[in-house]
Amino acid sequence: MPRYSAFAVVKNALTGHTRWREQWPDAQPKKEYDVIIVGAGGHGLGAAYYLAKEHGITNVAVIDKGWLGGGNTGRNTTIIRSNYLYDESAKLYDHALDLWDGLSQELNYNVMFSRRGVMMLAHNVHDVQSFQRHVHSNRLNGVDNRWLSAEEAKAFCPPLNISPDARYPVMGAALQMRAGTARHDAVAWGYARAAAARGVDIIQNCPVIAIRRGPDGAVTGVDTAKGFIGAKKVAVSAAGHTSVVMESAGVRMPLESFPLQALVSEPVKPVFPCVVMSNTVHAYISQSDKGELVIGSGTDQYTSYSQRGGLPLIEHTVAAICEIFPIFNRMRMLRKWGGIVDVTPDRSAIIGKTPVKNLFVNCGWGTGGFKATPGAAHTLAHTVATGEPHPINAPFTLDRFRTGRLIDEAAAAAVAH
Ligand code: FAD
Ligand code: PYC
């Protein structure tokens, strides 16, 4: 029986203001599922949707320790692009970009995907060489990306300061026009509603404490705060907390967890036409449809599970933004937050099988997994359903950290680590 989301009026305890908020009716856990997905972010919910839609597997539960979309999916700065360096990554991120295209129609939910162009600024010779290498590599892979002079960059984004007197003058930029932004929480809600309509259970406020294995070593289910829930297969998609969950199954992951912070300004009229990223000055910026400037930092310098992050970073980021866009000098910050990202040594994700029978993992997206959401979800669902990787996620194995066949995308991550 399909269950649909309802809307409820929520009152803010501090201000007394009320607003509409999507209310999700939590499912009661069944005794045994064909598949349990740990983590109701965009990736986990999307995988449940594609399992149901493309593989006919509907006896599926997505379990989250908090509320759906409350992890990085609802905390990120929504940049979507596919200008990664290596062939493997170009295929994966471009697959995602293709799926973003029809996603609102597919889910009958407006994810507000907007191709407004993502421009990456070069401030020194190293940046110029590195981004031009990316432009050439992308074009060989059929991924759009082009090089702009500083003047062309300013014409595309008028608030940009290209004065040669700037501390880090703009020496040019790489522009991907098919790239852009989407509304992050709508992605979680859209996938959740579409998956639930096909029979998937979504169980919120239910931390998974451990993955249980049987005498033959294969997974049998998960221990949760609501008790044991059985499953034939388990897929862990618990960004930031993957190592902890996987350790309970005896699998040690090559991951470190860092806070990544972001903030929004007070809302203003449309003033910023695209997305701009500057890894050298350490900031990225776009303007949401609500009018807020959406601004993000590099990762904190220390590992942590704090979803707030440390103080000096936001100051540094705001200073960087004011340096590149002096017109924002007098803007006020509205709110800031952090999320926990898990980072692999080569800054590429892991999607696939694990040494444990019927245990799958999707993690290591670090600072850049929002853009991948439909592609990661789609290929994870294929892997779980068939027991074998989809050709697109086949290179993104856990095993590559043993064999050394790495996919080093540190430069394309474009966020300071
Ligand atoms: P999540 O949305 O984090 O979902 C994982 C879920 O697992 C969470 O809901 C969590 O509650 C749950 N969970 C964890 N442990 C347990 C447990 N034990 N039991 C049950 N549930 C559990 N990417 C981009 O592409 N572009 C960007 O502009 C961008 N900006 C970012 C800015 C910030 C500030 C942050 C923090 C991240 C940013 N990212 C960006 C990265 C991106 O947000 C993530 O890679 C992506 O959202 C990961 O999606 P997910 O579904 O895997 O994870
Ligand atoms: O991967 O494009 C990205 C990104 C931007 C901000 C954080 N991640």
XYZ file of C-alpha atoms and ligand atoms in Angstrom:
478
model
C 0.000 0.000 0.000
C 1.725 3.222 -1.056
C 2.193 5.821 1.641
C 2.625 9.425 0.685
C 4.144 12.269 2.605
C 1.858 14.759 4.267
C 2.516 18.376 5.090
C 2.267 19.697 8.624
C 2.441 23.168 10.142
C 5.522 23.383 12.363
C 5.914 26.105 14.989
C 9.381 27.471 15.710
C 9.811 27.311 19.489
C 12.059 30.393 19.560
C 10.336 32.797 17.193
C 6.778 31.489 17.329
C 6.683 31.613 13.498
C 4.945 28.761 11.729
C 5.862 27.183 8.417
C 4.921 24.232 6.271
C 7.158 21.244 6.626
C 7.059 17.866 4.989
C 6.076 15.254 7.548
C 7.081 11.680 6.931
C 4.974 8.887 8.433
C 7.596 6.483 9.844
C 7.235 2.840 8.861
C 7.252 0.119 11.528
C 10.121 -2.330 10.921
C 9.204 -5.725 9.450
C 10.827 -8.964 10.606
C 12.944 -9.431 7.519
C 13.717 -7.379 4.439
C 15.343 -8.390 1.183
C 17.520 -5.296 1.465
C 18.261 -2.861 4.279
C 19.963 0.403 3.385
C 21.641 2.166 6.299
C 21.328 5.927 5.797
C 18.389 7.928 4.424
C 20.398 10.512 2.544
C 19.926 11.104 -1.176
C 22.192 8.155 -2.027
C 20.409 5.633 0.232
C 16.892 6.783 -0.657
C 17.810 6.964 -4.341
C 19.212 3.426 -4.249
C 15.956 2.203 -2.663
C 13.991 3.941 -5.413
C 16.056 2.370 -8.225
C 15.965 -1.066 -6.520
C 12.177 -0.864 -6.616
C 11.800 0.745 -10.001
C 14.511 -0.941 -12.067
C 14.961 -4.274 -10.298
C 11.479 -4.927 -8.885
C 12.894 -5.299 -5.346
C 10.435 -3.550 -3.052
C 10.863 -5.411 0.262
C 13.398 -2.762 1.208
C 13.914 -0.588 4.299
C 15.956 2.586 4.494
C 16.944 3.177 8.117
C 18.295 6.447 9.483
C 19.493 7.488 12.910
C 17.844 10.879 12.418
C 15.378 12.307 9.947
C 15.556 11.674 6.213
C 17.846 14.100 4.420
C 19.212 15.393 7.744
C 22.807 14.375 6.929
C 24.991 15.889 4.232
C 22.191 15.767 1.667
C 20.396 18.559 3.520
C 23.598 20.393 4.471
C 25.538 20.805 1.254
C 26.044 23.767 -1.050
C 24.312 21.940 -3.941
C 27.012 22.295 -6.600
C 26.520 19.846 -9.466
C 29.214 19.360 -12.104
C 31.126 16.574 -13.845
C 34.478 18.199 -14.710
C 36.622 15.505 -13.047
C 39.999 14.491 -14.471
C 40.029 10.742 -14.991
C 37.964 8.668 -17.438
C 36.385 6.622 -14.618
C 35.182 9.736 -12.790
C 34.037 11.519 -15.941
C 31.776 8.528 -16.726
C 30.375 8.354 -13.189
C 29.686 12.056 -12.713
C 28.409 12.515 -16.246
C 26.038 9.583 -15.717
C 24.748 11.460 -12.677
C 24.456 14.692 -14.672
C 22.383 12.901 -17.305
C 20.064 11.574 -14.585
C 19.759 15.031 -12.969
C 18.302 16.227 -16.254
C 15.027 14.362 -16.032
C 14.900 13.897 -12.263
C 12.040 16.294 -11.448
C 9.862 14.586 -14.059
C 10.978 11.100 -13.023
C 10.114 11.711 -9.358
C 7.214 14.098 -10.026
C 8.927 16.357 -7.492
C 10.635 19.615 -8.358
C 14.303 19.240 -7.419
C 14.942 22.651 -8.990
C 17.929 21.511 -11.032
C 19.369 24.646 -12.605
C 22.140 24.561 -15.192
C 23.597 27.970 -14.457
C 27.254 27.127 -15.079
C 30.079 26.400 -12.641
C 33.214 28.503 -13.009
C 36.490 27.515 -11.315
C 38.930 30.385 -10.843
C 42.664 30.103 -11.466
C 44.850 32.405 -9.355
C 48.367 31.140 -10.089
C 50.321 29.251 -12.731
C 49.656 25.930 -11.036
C 45.875 26.550 -11.132
C 46.062 27.542 -14.814
C 47.962 24.400 -15.773
C 45.804 22.121 -13.648
C 42.446 23.509 -14.879
C 43.577 23.552 -18.515
C 44.544 19.898 -18.108
C 41.045 19.244 -16.795
C 39.477 21.135 -19.725
C 41.398 19.015 -22.261
C 40.748 15.748 -20.446
C 37.032 16.551 -20.083
C 36.670 17.364 -23.764
C 38.322 14.068 -24.716
C 35.673 12.382 -22.547
C 32.811 14.327 -24.136
C 32.323 16.421 -20.979
C 31.797 20.124 -21.698
C 34.374 22.470 -20.146
C 36.116 25.525 -21.552
C 38.842 27.962 -20.680
C 38.028 31.656 -20.144
C 40.310 34.654 -19.851
C 39.886 36.839 -16.747
C 37.863 39.339 -18.831
C 35.595 36.566 -20.164
C 35.128 35.294 -16.620
C 34.044 38.779 -15.495
C 31.655 39.098 -18.438
C 30.064 35.807 -17.352
C 29.966 36.781 -13.665
C 29.942 40.597 -13.304
C 30.479 40.765 -9.493
C 33.905 39.125 -9.942
C 36.908 41.334 -9.048
C 39.590 40.850 -11.705
C 41.790 43.729 -10.579
C 45.508 42.872 -10.918
C 45.922 44.410 -7.437
C 43.907 41.632 -5.772
C 45.922 39.477 -3.350
C 45.232 36.470 -5.603
C 44.482 37.987 -9.048
C 42.196 35.992 -11.374
C 44.337 34.570 -14.205
C 41.478 32.796 -15.992
C 38.794 30.228 -15.265
C 37.383 26.884 -16.365
C 33.649 26.990 -17.111
C 31.297 24.021 -17.326
C 27.982 25.278 -18.662
C 25.995 22.034 -18.090
C 26.815 22.295 -14.403
C 24.737 24.100 -11.782
C 22.723 23.585 -8.611
C 19.599 21.807 -7.319
C 17.479 22.037 -4.202
C 19.194 19.579 -1.852
C 16.415 18.519 0.510
C 13.927 18.185 -2.336
C 16.193 15.463 -3.712
C 15.852 13.455 -0.481
C 12.103 14.085 -0.281
C 11.542 13.300 -3.960
C 13.392 9.986 -3.810
C 11.745 9.139 -0.465
C 8.234 9.751 -1.730
C 8.814 7.876 -4.973
C 10.448 4.917 -3.164
C 7.699 4.772 -0.527
C 5.061 4.815 -3.254
C 6.640 1.604 -4.573
C 6.495 -0.056 -1.144
C 9.857 0.840 0.425
C 9.794 1.373 4.218
C 11.547 4.449 5.576
C 12.435 4.106 9.251
C 13.642 7.294 10.917
C 15.131 7.987 14.375
C 16.539 4.470 14.450
C 20.353 4.335 14.791
C 21.954 1.192 13.399
C 24.255 0.020 16.165
C 25.826 -3.004 14.484
C 25.681 -5.190 11.409
C 25.015 -8.790 12.384
C 26.621 -11.750 10.598
C 25.638 -15.419 10.684
C 27.824 -18.516 11.223
C 28.790 -18.554 7.519
C 29.959 -14.914 7.781
C 27.154 -13.514 5.601
C 25.053 -10.616 6.897
C 21.770 -11.503 8.598
C 20.521 -8.021 9.488
C 21.175 -5.026 11.693
C 20.950 -4.317 15.414
C 19.217 -0.999 15.897
C 17.913 1.166 18.710
C 14.508 -0.399 17.928
C 15.853 -3.963 18.089
C 17.147 -6.464 15.535
C 15.871 -6.163 11.950
C 16.643 -9.044 9.605
C 17.842 -8.641 6.011
C 19.209 -10.824 3.211
C 21.431 -7.952 2.045
C 22.650 -4.770 3.725
C 24.001 -1.669 1.978
C 25.737 0.961 4.100
C 25.348 4.515 2.795
C 25.971 6.433 6.003
C 28.258 9.278 4.906
C 30.605 10.500 7.619
C 29.904 7.486 9.815
C 30.702 4.645 7.417
C 33.820 3.449 9.237
C 31.938 3.080 12.526
C 29.070 1.107 10.982
C 31.366 -1.051 8.834
C 33.687 -1.804 11.740
C 30.784 -3.553 13.458
C 30.814 -6.023 10.550
C 34.573 -6.469 10.874
C 35.474 -4.341 7.835
C 38.099 -1.621 8.313
C 37.568 1.272 5.894
C 40.229 3.597 4.406
C 38.310 6.700 5.487
C 38.734 9.781 7.640
C 35.793 11.907 8.779
C 36.047 15.695 8.707
C 33.585 18.500 9.362
C 32.820 20.630 6.301
C 31.159 23.971 6.956
C 28.901 26.265 4.985
C 26.793 29.360 5.536
C 24.129 31.491 3.915
C 23.815 35.269 3.877
C 20.664 37.268 4.393
C 18.494 37.023 1.241
C 18.912 39.666 -1.453
C 17.512 40.214 -4.946
C 19.095 38.148 -7.768
C 22.668 39.404 -8.080
C 24.788 36.327 -8.712
C 24.215 34.445 -11.982
C 26.281 31.267 -11.653
C 28.424 29.171 -9.300
C 32.016 30.241 -8.661
C 34.648 28.128 -6.923
C 38.130 29.157 -5.882
C 40.247 26.493 -4.296
C 43.240 28.771 -3.856
C 41.355 31.460 -1.943
C 39.260 28.679 -0.299
C 35.645 29.532 -0.994
C 32.736 28.830 -3.314
C 29.532 30.739 -3.825
C 26.162 30.730 -5.580
C 22.778 32.356 -4.929
C 19.776 30.246 -3.988
C 16.322 30.844 -5.430
C 15.385 32.269 -2.007
C 18.030 34.950 -2.555
C 20.582 33.818 0.042
C 24.230 33.671 -0.978
C 25.292 30.059 -0.399
C 28.934 29.963 0.660
C 31.173 27.054 1.648
C 34.601 26.395 3.137
C 37.319 23.798 2.901
C 37.285 20.910 5.365
C 38.280 21.559 8.983
C 41.927 20.752 9.697
C 41.190 17.955 12.164
C 39.029 14.841 12.107
C 35.782 15.067 14.078
C 32.133 14.014 14.144
C 30.963 17.508 15.131
C 28.216 18.711 12.802
C 29.146 22.336 13.561
C 32.849 22.501 12.794
C 35.452 24.908 14.175
C 35.301 28.700 14.265
C 38.220 30.226 12.334
C 37.268 28.565 9.078
C 34.076 30.497 8.451
C 35.877 33.803 9.086
C 38.532 32.779 6.585
C 35.880 31.815 4.020
C 33.949 35.056 4.373
C 37.187 37.028 4.039
C 37.973 35.064 0.859
C 34.550 35.804 -0.625
C 34.865 39.526 0.128
C 38.255 39.527 -1.529
C 36.975 37.983 -4.769
C 33.608 39.785 -4.691
C 34.062 43.135 -2.906
C 30.389 44.017 -3.575
C 29.484 41.557 -0.774
C 31.564 43.355 1.883
C 28.526 44.610 3.773
C 26.332 41.511 3.541
C 25.324 39.847 6.785
C 25.542 36.155 7.517
C 22.220 34.497 8.317
C 23.222 31.030 9.539
C 26.040 28.516 9.378
C 26.245 24.758 9.846
C 28.487 21.776 9.229
C 28.275 18.224 7.972
C 30.579 15.234 8.371
C 32.188 14.028 5.177
C 34.187 10.821 4.841
C 37.286 11.131 2.732
C 39.322 8.406 0.996
C 43.085 8.694 0.340
C 42.491 9.300 -3.418
C 39.403 11.546 -2.919
C 37.239 9.197 -4.992
C 34.247 7.235 -3.761
C 33.832 3.547 -2.982
C 30.671 1.907 -4.385
C 30.517 -1.842 -4.362
C 30.909 -5.192 -2.721
C 32.845 -5.768 0.509
C 34.735 -8.817 1.798
C 31.564 -9.734 3.742
C 28.970 -11.728 1.816
C 25.862 -9.668 0.971
C 27.278 -6.503 2.528
C 27.663 -3.521 0.183
C 29.017 -0.039 0.746
C 28.676 3.418 -0.784
C 30.952 5.998 0.832
C 34.012 8.201 0.538
C 32.239 10.926 -1.409
C 34.018 13.451 0.748
C 33.155 17.016 -0.119
C 31.571 16.143 -3.471
C 28.831 13.520 -3.360
C 25.727 15.640 -3.792
C 26.305 16.004 -7.512
C 26.687 12.237 -7.746
C 23.425 11.421 -5.964
C 21.410 9.944 -8.865
C 24.456 8.208 -10.377
C 25.645 6.740 -7.078
C 22.132 5.615 -6.195
C 21.541 4.087 -9.622
C 24.804 2.118 -9.717
C 24.554 1.074 -6.047
C 21.076 -0.338 -6.703
C 22.431 -2.302 -9.671
C 25.294 -3.686 -7.560
C 23.017 -4.713 -4.685
C 20.374 -6.234 -6.955
C 22.717 -8.233 -9.188
C 25.607 -8.828 -6.773
C 27.971 -7.378 -9.391
C 29.033 -3.786 -10.103
C 27.545 -1.735 -12.912
C 30.298 -0.982 -15.501
C 30.258 2.653 -14.339
C 31.015 1.925 -10.672
C 33.244 -1.109 -11.348
C 36.514 0.893 -10.896
C 35.359 2.402 -7.573
C 36.151 -0.661 -5.493
C 37.297 -0.951 -1.905
C 39.978 -3.278 -3.221
C 41.800 -0.470 -5.064
C 43.409 0.591 -1.781
C 45.026 -2.860 -1.679
C 45.988 -3.097 -5.350
C 47.065 0.545 -5.665
C 44.837 1.202 -8.704
C 43.779 4.588 -7.347
C 41.646 7.292 -9.012
C 43.306 10.458 -7.712
C 40.796 13.287 -7.975
C 42.248 15.576 -5.307
C 42.479 18.494 -7.753
C 38.988 18.022 -9.190
C 37.497 17.958 -5.704
C 38.131 21.722 -5.910
C 37.573 22.112 -2.171
C 40.537 22.579 0.156
C 41.298 19.426 2.151
P 23.970 11.741 3.817
O 22.986 12.662 3.228
O 24.909 12.292 4.847
O 23.183 10.507 4.392
C 23.771 9.565 5.268
C 22.758 9.270 6.338
O 23.274 8.216 7.141
C 22.500 10.445 7.282
O 21.160 10.857 7.149
C 22.826 9.892 8.655
O 21.924 10.326 9.645
C 22.728 8.380 8.416
N 23.494 7.583 9.378
C 24.762 7.726 9.781
N 25.083 6.793 10.685
C 23.985 6.025 10.855
C 23.683 4.909 11.673
N 24.581 4.369 12.515
N 22.435 4.387 11.597
C 21.505 4.912 10.756
N 21.739 5.970 9.980
C 22.963 6.519 10.015
N 28.727 17.737 -2.644
C 28.581 18.258 -3.885
O 28.545 17.507 -4.863
N 28.424 19.594 -4.098
C 28.486 20.481 -3.068
O 28.342 21.685 -3.282
C 28.708 19.983 -1.774
N 28.783 20.839 -0.729
C 28.901 20.355 0.531
C 28.881 21.277 1.574
C 28.870 20.825 2.882
C 28.841 21.825 4.001
C 28.880 19.420 3.149
C 28.856 18.922 4.564
C 28.932 18.503 2.113
C 28.938 18.965 0.781
N 28.946 18.087 -0.310
C 28.792 18.578 -1.578
C 29.047 16.649 -0.106
C 27.667 16.009 -0.155
O 26.780 16.697 0.699
C 27.708 14.547 0.259
O 28.760 13.871 -0.385
C 26.400 13.840 -0.117
O 25.290 14.616 0.271
C 26.360 12.484 0.536
O 25.057 11.971 0.419
P 24.667 10.655 1.190
O 23.281 10.351 0.872
O 25.717 9.637 0.925
O 24.900 11.052 2.708
O 32.240 19.071 -5.161
O 31.659 20.827 -6.301
C 31.911 20.266 -5.242
C 31.785 20.990 -3.990
C 31.530 22.287 -3.864
C 31.482 22.532 -2.539
C 31.692 21.397 -1.867
N 31.860 20.445 -2.790
